[in-house]
Short mmCIF file of C-alpha atoms in Angstrom, two decimals:
data_model
loop_
_atom_site.label_atom_id
_atom_site.label_comp_id
_atom_site.label_asym_id
_atom_site.label_seq_id
_atom_site.Cartn_x
_atom_site.Cartn_y
_atom_site.Cartn_z
CA UNK I 1 0.00 0.00 0.00
CA UNK I 2 1.03 3.63 -0.35
CA UNK I 3 3.42 4.99 2.24
CA UNK I 4 2.28 7.70 4.64
CA UNK I 5 2.76 11.23 3.35
CA UNK I 6 5.19 12.72 5.88
CA UNK I 7 6.99 15.95 5.07
CA UNK I 8 9.27 17.40 7.70
CA UNK I 9 7.28 17.64 10.94
CA UNK I 10 3.87 17.09 9.33
CA UNK I 11 1.90 13.90 8.70
CA UNK I 12 -0.82 14.35 6.08
CA UNK I 13 -3.94 12.47 7.14
CA UNK I 14 -7.34 11.92 5.58
CA UNK I 15 -9.90 14.63 4.76
CA UNK I 16 -7.54 17.55 5.32
CA UNK I 17 -6.30 16.46 8.75
CA UNK I 18 -2.70 17.23 9.71
CA UNK I 19 -0.77 15.57 12.53
CA UNK I 20 2.52 16.37 14.21
CA UNK I 21 5.21 13.91 13.19
CA UNK I 22 6.94 14.28 16.58
CA UNK I 23 3.90 12.57 18.13
CA UNK I 24 4.96 9.35 16.44
CA UNK I 25 2.38 6.81 17.56
CA UNK I 26 4.12 3.96 15.74
CA UNK I 27 6.67 3.45 18.53
CA UNK I 28 7.02 3.95 22.27
CA UNK I 29 10.02 4.96 24.35
CA UNK I 30 9.24 3.15 27.63
CA UNK I 31 12.29 4.56 29.46
CA UNK I 32 11.31 8.15 28.75
CA UNK I 33 7.70 7.48 29.67
CA UNK I 34 8.74 5.85 32.95
CA UNK I 35 10.94 8.82 33.88
CA UNK I 36 8.13 11.30 33.24
CA UNK I 37 5.62 9.29 35.26
CA UNK I 38 8.06 8.92 38.15
CA UNK I 39 8.65 12.68 38.17
CA UNK I 40 4.93 13.50 38.22
CA UNK I 41 4.33 10.86 40.90
CA UNK I 42 7.05 12.47 43.05
CA UNK I 43 5.37 15.85 42.68
CA UNK I 44 2.03 14.32 43.69
CA UNK I 45 3.66 12.87 46.82
CA UNK I 46 5.29 16.19 47.74
CA UNK I 47 1.95 17.97 47.32
CA UNK I 48 0.11 15.33 49.34
CA UNK I 49 2.66 15.61 52.16
CA UNK I 50 1.87 19.35 52.21
CA UNK I 51 -1.86 18.66 52.48
CA UNK I 52 -2.57 19.53 48.83
CA UNK I 53 -4.42 17.16 46.52
CA UNK I 54 -3.14 17.17 42.93
CA UNK I 55 -5.36 16.65 39.90
CA UNK I 56 -3.78 15.94 36.51
CA UNK I 57 -5.56 16.58 33.19
CA UNK I 58 -3.94 13.78 31.19
CA UNK I 59 -4.64 14.97 27.65
CA UNK I 60 -4.61 12.30 24.93
CA UNK I 61 -2.82 13.00 21.69
CA UNK I 62 -4.82 14.07 18.68
CA UNK I 63 -3.54 10.95 16.90
CA UNK I 64 -5.16 8.74 19.54
CA UNK I 65 -8.61 10.31 19.32
CA UNK I 66 -8.52 10.68 15.53
CA UNK I 67 -6.64 7.49 14.63
CA UNK I 68 -9.12 6.83 11.82
CA UNK I 69 -7.86 10.01 10.12
CA UNK I 70 -4.22 8.84 10.20
CA UNK I 71 -2.58 7.20 7.16
CA UNK I 72 -2.88 3.39 7.19
CA UNK I 73 0.83 2.93 7.93
CA UNK I 74 0.96 5.61 10.63
CA UNK I 75 -1.28 3.83 13.12
CA UNK I 76 -0.71 3.51 16.89
CA UNK I 77 1.40 0.54 17.92
CA UNK I 78 -0.14 -1.77 20.58
CA UNK I 79 2.20 -0.38 23.26
CA UNK I 80 1.18 3.16 22.35
CA UNK I 81 -2.51 2.23 22.49
CA UNK I 82 -1.94 1.08 26.09
CA UNK I 83 0.13 4.16 27.01
CA UNK I 84 -2.75 6.38 28.05
CA UNK I 85 -4.41 3.84 30.35
CA UNK I 86 -1.05 2.78 31.80
CA UNK I 87 -0.15 6.42 32.54
CA UNK I 88 -3.55 7.13 34.05
CA UNK I 89 -3.37 4.14 36.37
CA UNK I 90 0.23 4.91 37.40
CA UNK I 91 -0.64 8.49 38.38
CA UNK I 92 -3.77 7.34 40.20
CA UNK I 93 -1.64 4.90 42.22
CA UNK I 94 0.52 7.88 43.16
CA UNK I 95 -2.57 9.52 44.64
CA UNK I 96 -3.36 12.02 41.89
CA UNK I 97 -6.90 12.68 40.65
CA UNK I 98 -6.78 11.70 36.97
CA UNK I 99 -10.05 11.60 35.02
CA UNK I 100 -10.20 9.71 31.73
CA UNK I 101 -10.05 12.58 29.24
CA UNK I 102 -9.53 10.15 26.36
CA UNK I 103 -12.87 8.46 27.02
CA UNK I 104 -14.59 11.86 27.32
CA UNK I 105 -13.23 13.08 23.98
CA UNK I 106 -13.95 9.79 22.22
CA UNK I 107 -17.60 9.93 23.35
CA UNK I 108 -17.89 13.61 22.53
CA UNK I 109 -16.59 13.10 19.03
CA UNK I 110 -19.42 10.70 18.17
CA UNK I 111 -22.23 12.33 20.18
CA UNK I 112 -22.28 15.87 18.72
CA UNK I 113 -21.17 17.68 15.53
CA UNK I 114 -18.51 20.01 16.98
CA UNK I 115 -14.89 19.02 16.36
CA UNK I 116 -12.84 18.12 19.46
CA UNK I 117 -9.48 18.72 17.74
CA UNK I 118 -8.65 21.19 14.99
CA UNK I 119 -7.94 19.63 11.61
CA UNK I 120 -4.72 21.56 10.95
CA UNK I 121 -3.60 22.25 14.52
CA UNK I 122 -2.07 20.15 17.28
CA UNK I 123 -4.51 21.46 19.92
CA UNK I 124 -8.03 20.55 20.96
CA UNK I 125 -10.91 22.90 20.28
CA UNK I 126 -12.83 24.87 22.92
CA UNK I 127 -15.49 22.14 22.77
CA UNK I 128 -12.98 19.44 23.68
CA UNK I 129 -11.31 21.56 26.35
CA UNK I 130 -14.61 22.52 28.00
CA UNK I 131 -15.79 18.90 28.12
CA UNK I 132 -12.50 17.83 29.72
CA UNK I 133 -12.70 20.70 32.24
CA UNK I 134 -16.23 19.69 33.25
CA UNK I 135 -15.10 16.09 33.72
CA UNK I 136 -12.15 17.27 35.80
CA UNK I 137 -14.49 19.34 37.99
CA UNK I 138 -16.70 16.31 38.59
CA UNK I 139 -13.66 14.19 39.49
CA UNK I 140 -12.41 16.79 41.98
CA UNK I 141 -15.85 17.15 43.56
CA UNK I 142 -16.08 13.38 43.97
CA UNK I 143 -12.62 13.11 45.59
CA UNK I 144 -12.30 16.25 47.73
CA UNK I 145 -14.66 17.84 50.22
CA UNK I 146 -14.60 21.56 49.41
CA UNK I 147 -16.29 24.41 51.30
CA UNK I 148 -19.09 26.33 49.56
CA UNK I 149 -17.86 29.06 47.22
CA UNK I 150 -17.70 32.54 48.76
CA UNK I 151 -18.31 34.29 45.45
CA UNK I 152 -20.71 33.88 42.50
CA UNK I 153 -17.68 33.17 40.35
CA UNK I 154 -17.13 33.31 36.61
CA UNK I 155 -19.43 31.52 34.19
CA UNK I 156 -19.20 30.82 30.48
CA UNK I 157 -21.51 32.88 28.27
CA UNK I 158 -23.21 32.14 24.97
CA UNK I 159 -21.11 30.57 22.24
CA UNK I 160 -19.59 32.77 19.55
CA UNK I 161 -17.97 31.64 16.30
CA UNK I 162 -14.36 32.59 15.65
CA UNK I 163 -11.66 31.53 13.21
CA UNK I 164 -8.32 29.94 13.98
CA UNK I 165 -5.29 29.35 11.76
CA UNK I 166 -3.71 25.99 12.60
CA UNK I 167 -0.24 25.94 14.13
CA UNK I 168 0.74 23.00 11.92
CA UNK I 169 0.00 25.04 8.79
CA UNK I 170 2.89 27.36 9.64
CA UNK I 171 5.24 24.37 9.36
CA UNK I 172 4.19 23.63 5.79
CA UNK I 173 5.98 24.96 2.70
CA UNK I 174 4.41 28.23 1.55
CA UNK I 175 2.74 26.73 -1.57
CA UNK I 176 0.95 24.12 0.57
CA UNK I 177 -0.60 26.50 3.09
CA UNK I 178 -3.61 27.70 1.04
CA UNK I 179 -4.92 24.11 1.10
CA UNK I 180 -5.59 24.53 4.84
CA UNK I 181 -7.58 27.74 5.43
CA UNK I 182 -8.43 29.04 8.93
CA UNK I 183 -11.01 26.88 10.72
CA UNK I 184 -14.24 28.13 12.25
CA UNK I 185 -15.07 26.97 15.75
CA UNK I 186 -17.33 27.91 18.65
CA UNK I 187 -16.14 29.13 22.03
CA UNK I 188 -17.99 30.38 25.11
CA UNK I 189 -16.23 33.48 26.53
CA UNK I 190 -15.97 34.07 30.25
CA UNK I 191 -18.69 36.22 31.84
CA UNK I 192 -17.79 37.62 35.26
CA UNK I 193 -20.23 38.19 38.09
CA UNK I 194 -18.37 41.47 38.69
CA UNK I 195 -16.36 43.68 36.37
CA UNK I 196 -13.51 41.18 36.38
CA UNK I 197 -13.80 38.68 33.54
CA UNK I 198 -10.88 36.29 33.94
CA UNK I 199 -11.39 32.61 34.66
CA UNK I 200 -8.49 32.64 37.15
CA UNK I 201 -9.15 35.97 38.90
CA UNK I 202 -10.33 34.66 42.27
CA UNK I 203 -7.21 34.69 44.45
CA UNK I 204 -8.93 32.95 47.35
CA UNK I 205 -10.17 29.97 45.36
CA UNK I 206 -9.72 26.49 46.87
CA UNK I 207 -8.60 25.09 43.48
CA UNK I 208 -5.57 26.53 41.69
CA UNK I 209 -5.02 25.90 37.98
CA UNK I 210 -1.30 25.61 37.27
CA UNK I 211 0.22 25.12 33.84
CA UNK I 212 1.99 26.69 30.91
#
């Protein structure tokens, strides 16, 4: 059969989907994976010793959720297919709260028309991110007894449609880029109960979101 179309850092999938070649799902580096999991588990232990519960949003790769859009010879190896569940269980054994984001996104993809990952971008859409955030909130509520909120807090408003140019498109040769125009997607902007409108504005919140 035809070989996968891979040019530089880009894997050309079906129906206009692009994938990052550095997320090579055909092979697994178990040593590197073990080191990363050990490091995160150590952080979870340090946090737990300080009386802080850690929750980890373990985000699956786009290639896992959209494997049917990958070229036939760029499919996940069996060890890679087990990687997400193995990582989730390892971090849970370390005491972290780790909801199954992969299952959430897989269900979401088949239950509604909105895309969960951009076609020409390595990131998930607002629809995928919001669904994962809601699942994380449910997991935290089930595991940790929190006091009632002292403030009305920030809510998400009505959805608006915006356009987004995929980050993988920028890695293509200039003549190829017009084949992948900006994508339209829906996002619900933050609506503050006060004049502040940031999702992370409440300094006294019992849950802190930490990341890059």
